[in-house]
XYZ file of C-alpha atoms in Angstrom:
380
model
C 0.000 0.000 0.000
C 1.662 3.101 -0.913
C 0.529 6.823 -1.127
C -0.021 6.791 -5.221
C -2.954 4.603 -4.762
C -5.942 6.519 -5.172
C -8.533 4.502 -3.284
C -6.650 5.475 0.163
C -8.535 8.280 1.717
C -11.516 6.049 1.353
C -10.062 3.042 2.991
C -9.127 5.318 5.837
C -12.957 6.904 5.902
C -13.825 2.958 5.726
C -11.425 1.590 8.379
C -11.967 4.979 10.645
C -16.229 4.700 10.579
C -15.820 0.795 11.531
C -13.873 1.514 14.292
C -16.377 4.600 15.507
C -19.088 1.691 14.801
C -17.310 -0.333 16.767
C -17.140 1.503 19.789
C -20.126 3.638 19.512
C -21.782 4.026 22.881
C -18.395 3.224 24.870
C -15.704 5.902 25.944
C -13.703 6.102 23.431
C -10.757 3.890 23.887
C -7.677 6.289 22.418
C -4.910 3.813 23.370
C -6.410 1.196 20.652
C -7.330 3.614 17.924
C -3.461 4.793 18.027
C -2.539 0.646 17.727
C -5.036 0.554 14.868
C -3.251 3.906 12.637
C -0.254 2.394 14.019
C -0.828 -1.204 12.698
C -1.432 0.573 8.886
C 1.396 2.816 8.910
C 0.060 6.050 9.304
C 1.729 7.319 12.051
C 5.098 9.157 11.883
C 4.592 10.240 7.859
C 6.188 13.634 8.411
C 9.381 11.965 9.673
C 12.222 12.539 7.641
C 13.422 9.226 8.438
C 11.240 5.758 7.329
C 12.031 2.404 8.592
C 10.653 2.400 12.009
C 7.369 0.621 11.187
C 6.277 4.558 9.962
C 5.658 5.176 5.970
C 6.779 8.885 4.700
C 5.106 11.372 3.013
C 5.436 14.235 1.090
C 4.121 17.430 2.508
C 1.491 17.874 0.032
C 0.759 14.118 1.140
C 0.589 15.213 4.579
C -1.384 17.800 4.234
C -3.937 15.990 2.925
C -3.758 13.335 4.754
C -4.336 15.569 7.949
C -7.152 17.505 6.182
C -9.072 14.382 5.570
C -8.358 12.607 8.850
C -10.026 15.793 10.564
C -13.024 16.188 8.192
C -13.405 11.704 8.971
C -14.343 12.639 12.815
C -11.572 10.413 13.647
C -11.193 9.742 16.961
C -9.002 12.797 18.743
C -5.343 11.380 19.110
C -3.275 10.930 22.417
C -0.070 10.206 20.576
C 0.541 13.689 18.883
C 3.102 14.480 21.112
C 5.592 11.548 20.468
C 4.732 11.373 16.727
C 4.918 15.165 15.991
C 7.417 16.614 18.833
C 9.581 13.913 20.503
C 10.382 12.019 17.368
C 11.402 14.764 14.996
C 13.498 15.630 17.864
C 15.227 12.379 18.538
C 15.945 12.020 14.518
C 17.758 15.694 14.906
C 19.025 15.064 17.943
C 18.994 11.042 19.167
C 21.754 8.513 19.233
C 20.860 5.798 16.994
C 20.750 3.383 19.996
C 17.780 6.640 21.189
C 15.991 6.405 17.649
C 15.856 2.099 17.714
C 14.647 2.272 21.161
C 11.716 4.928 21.276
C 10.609 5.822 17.485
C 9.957 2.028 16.960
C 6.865 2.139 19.481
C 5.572 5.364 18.869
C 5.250 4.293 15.155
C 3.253 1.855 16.832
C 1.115 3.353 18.929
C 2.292 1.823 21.432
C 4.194 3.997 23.913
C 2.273 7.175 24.732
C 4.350 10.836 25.564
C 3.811 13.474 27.845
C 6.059 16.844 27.786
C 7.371 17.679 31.371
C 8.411 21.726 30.271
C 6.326 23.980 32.289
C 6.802 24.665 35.970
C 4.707 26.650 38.902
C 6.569 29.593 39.557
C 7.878 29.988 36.210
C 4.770 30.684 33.923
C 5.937 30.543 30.763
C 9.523 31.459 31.180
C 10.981 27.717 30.100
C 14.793 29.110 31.239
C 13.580 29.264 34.688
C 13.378 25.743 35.334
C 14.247 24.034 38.728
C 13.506 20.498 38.573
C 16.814 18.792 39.188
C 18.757 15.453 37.968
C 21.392 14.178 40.093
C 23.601 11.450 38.437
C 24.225 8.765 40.347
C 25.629 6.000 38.374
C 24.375 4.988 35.291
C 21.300 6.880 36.037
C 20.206 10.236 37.179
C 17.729 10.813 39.972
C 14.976 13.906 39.320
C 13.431 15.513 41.832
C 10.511 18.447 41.240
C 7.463 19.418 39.638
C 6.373 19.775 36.415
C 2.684 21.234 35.619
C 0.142 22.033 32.466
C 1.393 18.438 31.266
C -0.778 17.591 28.793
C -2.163 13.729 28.535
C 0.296 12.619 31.450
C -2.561 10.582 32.892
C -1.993 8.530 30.034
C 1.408 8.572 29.101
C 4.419 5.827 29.665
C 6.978 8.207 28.927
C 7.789 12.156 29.668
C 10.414 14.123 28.061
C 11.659 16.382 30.963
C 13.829 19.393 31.199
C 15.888 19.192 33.851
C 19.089 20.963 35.518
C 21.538 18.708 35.617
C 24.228 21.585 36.840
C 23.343 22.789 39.952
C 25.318 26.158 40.242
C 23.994 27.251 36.916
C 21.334 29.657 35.684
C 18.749 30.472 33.068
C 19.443 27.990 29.958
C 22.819 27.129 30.687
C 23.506 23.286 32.515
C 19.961 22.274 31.295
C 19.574 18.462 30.046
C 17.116 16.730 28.218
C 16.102 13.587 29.462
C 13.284 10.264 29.006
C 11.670 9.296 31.970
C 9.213 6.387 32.187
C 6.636 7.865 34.023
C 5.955 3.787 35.595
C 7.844 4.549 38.651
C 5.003 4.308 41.801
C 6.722 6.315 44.865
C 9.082 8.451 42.473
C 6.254 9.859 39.660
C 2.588 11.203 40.672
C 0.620 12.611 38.279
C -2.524 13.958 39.811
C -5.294 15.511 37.772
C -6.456 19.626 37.230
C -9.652 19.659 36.931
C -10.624 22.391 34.741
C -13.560 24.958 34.654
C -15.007 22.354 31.726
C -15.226 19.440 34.044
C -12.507 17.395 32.152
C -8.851 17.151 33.136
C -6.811 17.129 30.376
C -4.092 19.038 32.003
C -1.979 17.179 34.936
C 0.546 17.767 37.753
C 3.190 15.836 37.517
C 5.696 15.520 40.593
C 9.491 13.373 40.609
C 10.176 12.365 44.033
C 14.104 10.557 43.043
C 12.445 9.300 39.943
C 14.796 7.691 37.950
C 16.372 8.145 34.092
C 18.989 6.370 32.330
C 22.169 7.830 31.340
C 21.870 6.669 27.677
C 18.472 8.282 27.926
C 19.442 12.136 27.782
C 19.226 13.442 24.015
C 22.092 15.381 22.925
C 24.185 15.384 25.289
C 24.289 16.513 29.169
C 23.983 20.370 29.640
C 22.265 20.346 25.632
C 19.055 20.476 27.381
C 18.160 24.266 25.866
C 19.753 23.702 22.856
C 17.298 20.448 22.248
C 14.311 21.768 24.391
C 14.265 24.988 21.395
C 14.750 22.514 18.288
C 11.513 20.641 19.536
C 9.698 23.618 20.009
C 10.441 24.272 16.142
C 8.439 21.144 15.169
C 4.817 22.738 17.342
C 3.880 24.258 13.796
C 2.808 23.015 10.231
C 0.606 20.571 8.832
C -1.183 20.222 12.389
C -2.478 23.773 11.923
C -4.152 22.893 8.868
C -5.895 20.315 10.362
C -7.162 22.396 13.357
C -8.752 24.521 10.819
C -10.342 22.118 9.621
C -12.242 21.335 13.232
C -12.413 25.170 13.747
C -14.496 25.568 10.363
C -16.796 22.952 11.793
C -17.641 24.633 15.251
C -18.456 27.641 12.951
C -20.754 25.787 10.878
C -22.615 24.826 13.968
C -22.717 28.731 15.123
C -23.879 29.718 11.892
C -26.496 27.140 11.711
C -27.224 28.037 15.508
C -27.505 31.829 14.857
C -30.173 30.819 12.040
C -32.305 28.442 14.295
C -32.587 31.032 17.094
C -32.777 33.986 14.804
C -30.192 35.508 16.544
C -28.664 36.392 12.769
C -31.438 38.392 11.959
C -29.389 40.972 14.412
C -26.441 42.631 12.248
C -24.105 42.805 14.530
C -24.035 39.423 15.032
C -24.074 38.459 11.084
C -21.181 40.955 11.175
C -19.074 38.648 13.885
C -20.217 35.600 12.152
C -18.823 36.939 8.609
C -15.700 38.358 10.685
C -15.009 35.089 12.150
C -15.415 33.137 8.550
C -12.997 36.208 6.799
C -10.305 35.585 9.606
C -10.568 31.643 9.609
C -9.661 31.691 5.458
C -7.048 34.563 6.378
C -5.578 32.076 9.077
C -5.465 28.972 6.230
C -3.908 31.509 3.476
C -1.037 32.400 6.189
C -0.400 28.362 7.276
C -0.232 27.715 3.407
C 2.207 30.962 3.144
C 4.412 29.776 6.132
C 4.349 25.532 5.530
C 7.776 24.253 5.109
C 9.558 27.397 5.433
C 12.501 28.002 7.339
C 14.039 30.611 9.017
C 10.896 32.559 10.498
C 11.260 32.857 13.977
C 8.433 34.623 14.017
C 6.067 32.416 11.996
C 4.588 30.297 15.341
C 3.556 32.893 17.281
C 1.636 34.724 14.781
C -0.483 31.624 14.073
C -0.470 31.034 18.043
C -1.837 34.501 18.465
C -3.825 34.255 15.494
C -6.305 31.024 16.143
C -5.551 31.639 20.284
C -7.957 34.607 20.011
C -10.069 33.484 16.964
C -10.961 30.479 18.545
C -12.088 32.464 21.605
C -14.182 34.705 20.182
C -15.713 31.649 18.806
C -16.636 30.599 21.756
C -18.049 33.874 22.908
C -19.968 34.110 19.907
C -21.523 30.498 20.595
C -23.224 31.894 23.459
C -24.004 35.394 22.264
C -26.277 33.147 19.268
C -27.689 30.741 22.047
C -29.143 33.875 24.530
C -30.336 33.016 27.416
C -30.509 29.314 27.467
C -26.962 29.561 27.233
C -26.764 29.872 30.954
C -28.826 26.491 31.303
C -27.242 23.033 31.374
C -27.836 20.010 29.342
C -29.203 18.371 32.919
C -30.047 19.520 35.663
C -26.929 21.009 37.365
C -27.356 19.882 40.995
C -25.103 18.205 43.559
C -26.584 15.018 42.846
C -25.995 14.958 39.152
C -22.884 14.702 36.906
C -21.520 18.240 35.894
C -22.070 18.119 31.937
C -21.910 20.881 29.386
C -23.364 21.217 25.795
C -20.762 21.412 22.910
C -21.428 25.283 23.144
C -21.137 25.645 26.517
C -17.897 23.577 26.256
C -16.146 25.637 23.374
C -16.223 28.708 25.586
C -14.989 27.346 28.412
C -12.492 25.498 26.883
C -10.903 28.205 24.825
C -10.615 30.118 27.631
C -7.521 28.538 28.022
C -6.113 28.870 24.595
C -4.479 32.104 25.073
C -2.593 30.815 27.840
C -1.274 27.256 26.852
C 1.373 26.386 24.659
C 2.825 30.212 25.291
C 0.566 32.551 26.192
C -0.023 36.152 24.005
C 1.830 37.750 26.171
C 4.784 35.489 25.396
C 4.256 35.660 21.668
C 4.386 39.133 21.179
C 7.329 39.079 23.444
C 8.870 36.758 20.701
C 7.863 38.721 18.058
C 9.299 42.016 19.757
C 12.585 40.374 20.600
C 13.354 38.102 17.238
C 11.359 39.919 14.758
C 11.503 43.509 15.296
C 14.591 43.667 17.186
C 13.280 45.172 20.378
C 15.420 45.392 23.478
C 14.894 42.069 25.064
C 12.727 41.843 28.048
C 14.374 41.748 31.273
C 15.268 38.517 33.047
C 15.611 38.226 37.010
């Protein structure tokens, strides 16, 4: 099976429906549906490298691909972060010993990946990390606490940032090491619970937890060098795909603001046409940007740029609903389970999406710093 063959997309659409058919009625069982992509091939095709189990793709390929695996309602992945982050990294940056352990499994959907950055205290300054790794041996032993990990409830591996050199600062004596997060008495992960009811986001505390010496990528005190290359990989074809979901939720406004008349006001068929304008302007400048090189400013204008589209969305969605916007699906009582409406979910939700994965404030900073040559911000 190879990516000339044009009846593809629709054994996907077939293969992705039986599945959903499958497990209709039942939680949805994310683990097995990334064995099942895995099992085809179709995870790791924007690797540069083949040969792990993965098949490649051009970007075109990609593209479409992703396009089409969001407009198939596919289930929502939990291995995005080892397909599209760690392994691009490891292939950069990885021994070879590195790149026949880990990419193997993640081709596979086997071996699930958090990202231990973030830190209380620091925000979103990733320099001022404090968790530490001691070596002791062939191993090193990390101690603190990471938080906003995304999927760690799930995940049998975390890529940590770590200061391996106790007496330095900022980004210098940082290292970048895998820790299997199977360690009871040395990781914790304990839930956030979040103003939507789910908790996606985790806590994640090392109490001596334990990583191997042949496990650090790139080299001990490379840590910044490799944490900054992987950050390079959070754009591209994924932001395609998002718009994809995005022109979706404002399909259901639109079709919202027409049941409840609420577009018969012009100010809100002026937000609605607003919203549509700016999600084609978004798609025009992740076409303009794809592949290129050498923008350091390139992922925080998309950041910025679907970070505040998508929340207006979500304020829109309950400008069109009115009043019964305020009212649950179900009763909302101490005796029954907290549930929201999609709606009612997309604004609460999105609340967040100007704060994770660098909030605005943090993008413009980039932008000021790298783009227009501003005098850097001041670090304590």
């Amino acid at each position: 099976m190879n990516f000339e063959s044009a009846s593809e997309d629709d054994e996907f659409r077939i293969e992705a429906r039986a599945w959903l058919a499958e497990h209709a009625g039942h939680a949805p069982d994310r683990r097995a549906w990334e064995r099942t992509l895995g099992a085809a091939g179709w995870i790791g095709l924007g690797w540069p490298e083949s040969g792990y189990g993965n098949r490649t793709a051009t970007l075109t390929q990609q593209v479409v691909w992703a396009e089409e695996y969001a407009r198939s309602a596919a289930p929502a992945r939990s291995g995005h972060i080892g397909e599209n982050l760690l392994a691009p990294t490891l292939v950069a940056h990885g021994s070879d010993e590195q790149k026949a352990r880990f990419l193997p499994p993640i081709a596979a959907g086997e071996e699930l990946w958090c990202q231990g950055y973030s830190e209380p205290g620091a925000g979103s300054d990733l320099a001022g990390v404090r968790t530490s790794a001691v070596r002791e041996g062939a191993s090193y032993r990390i101690t603190g606490q990471k938080i906003w990990t995304s999927l760690a409830h799930e995940a049998d591996w975390c890529f940590v940032l770590a200061r391996t050199d106790p007496g330095s600062r900022r980004h210098h004596g940082l290292s970048f090491l895998l820790v299997p997060m199977d360690q009871p008495g040395r990781v914790e992960v304990r839930p956030i619970r979040q103003m939507t009811g789910t908790s996606d986001f985790n806590e994640v505390f090392f109490d001596g937890a334990r990583a191997r010496v042949e496990h650090v990528v790139g080299g001990e005190g490379e840590g910044w060098r490799v944490a900054m290359s992987l950050l390079g990989f959070e754009r591209g074809v994924s932001t395609l795909a998002q718009q994809i979901g995005f022109a979706e939720e404002l399909g259901r406004v639109v079709r919202a603001a027409l049941d409840t008349r609420a577009a018969d006001d012009p100010v809100v068929r002026d937000r609605l046409v607003r919203q549509w304008a700016e999600l084609r302007v978004m798609r025009f400048n992740a076409l303009r940007t794809l592949g290129g090189s050498g923008d350091p400013g390139a992922p925080s204008v998309a950041k910025l740029l679907w970070a505040g589209w998508h929340q207006r969305l979500g304020e829109l969605a309950m400008a069109v609903r009115g009043a019964a916007a305020s009212a649950g699906p179900v009763d909302w009582s101490s005796s029954a389970p907290y549930e929201l409406d999609a709606f009612q979910h997309l604004f609460l939700f999105s609340r967040a999406d100007t704060i994770y994965g660098g909030s605005d404030q943090v993008q413009r900073t980039i932008i000021a710093e790298r783009v227009l040559g501003l005098p850097r911000e001041p670090k304590g």
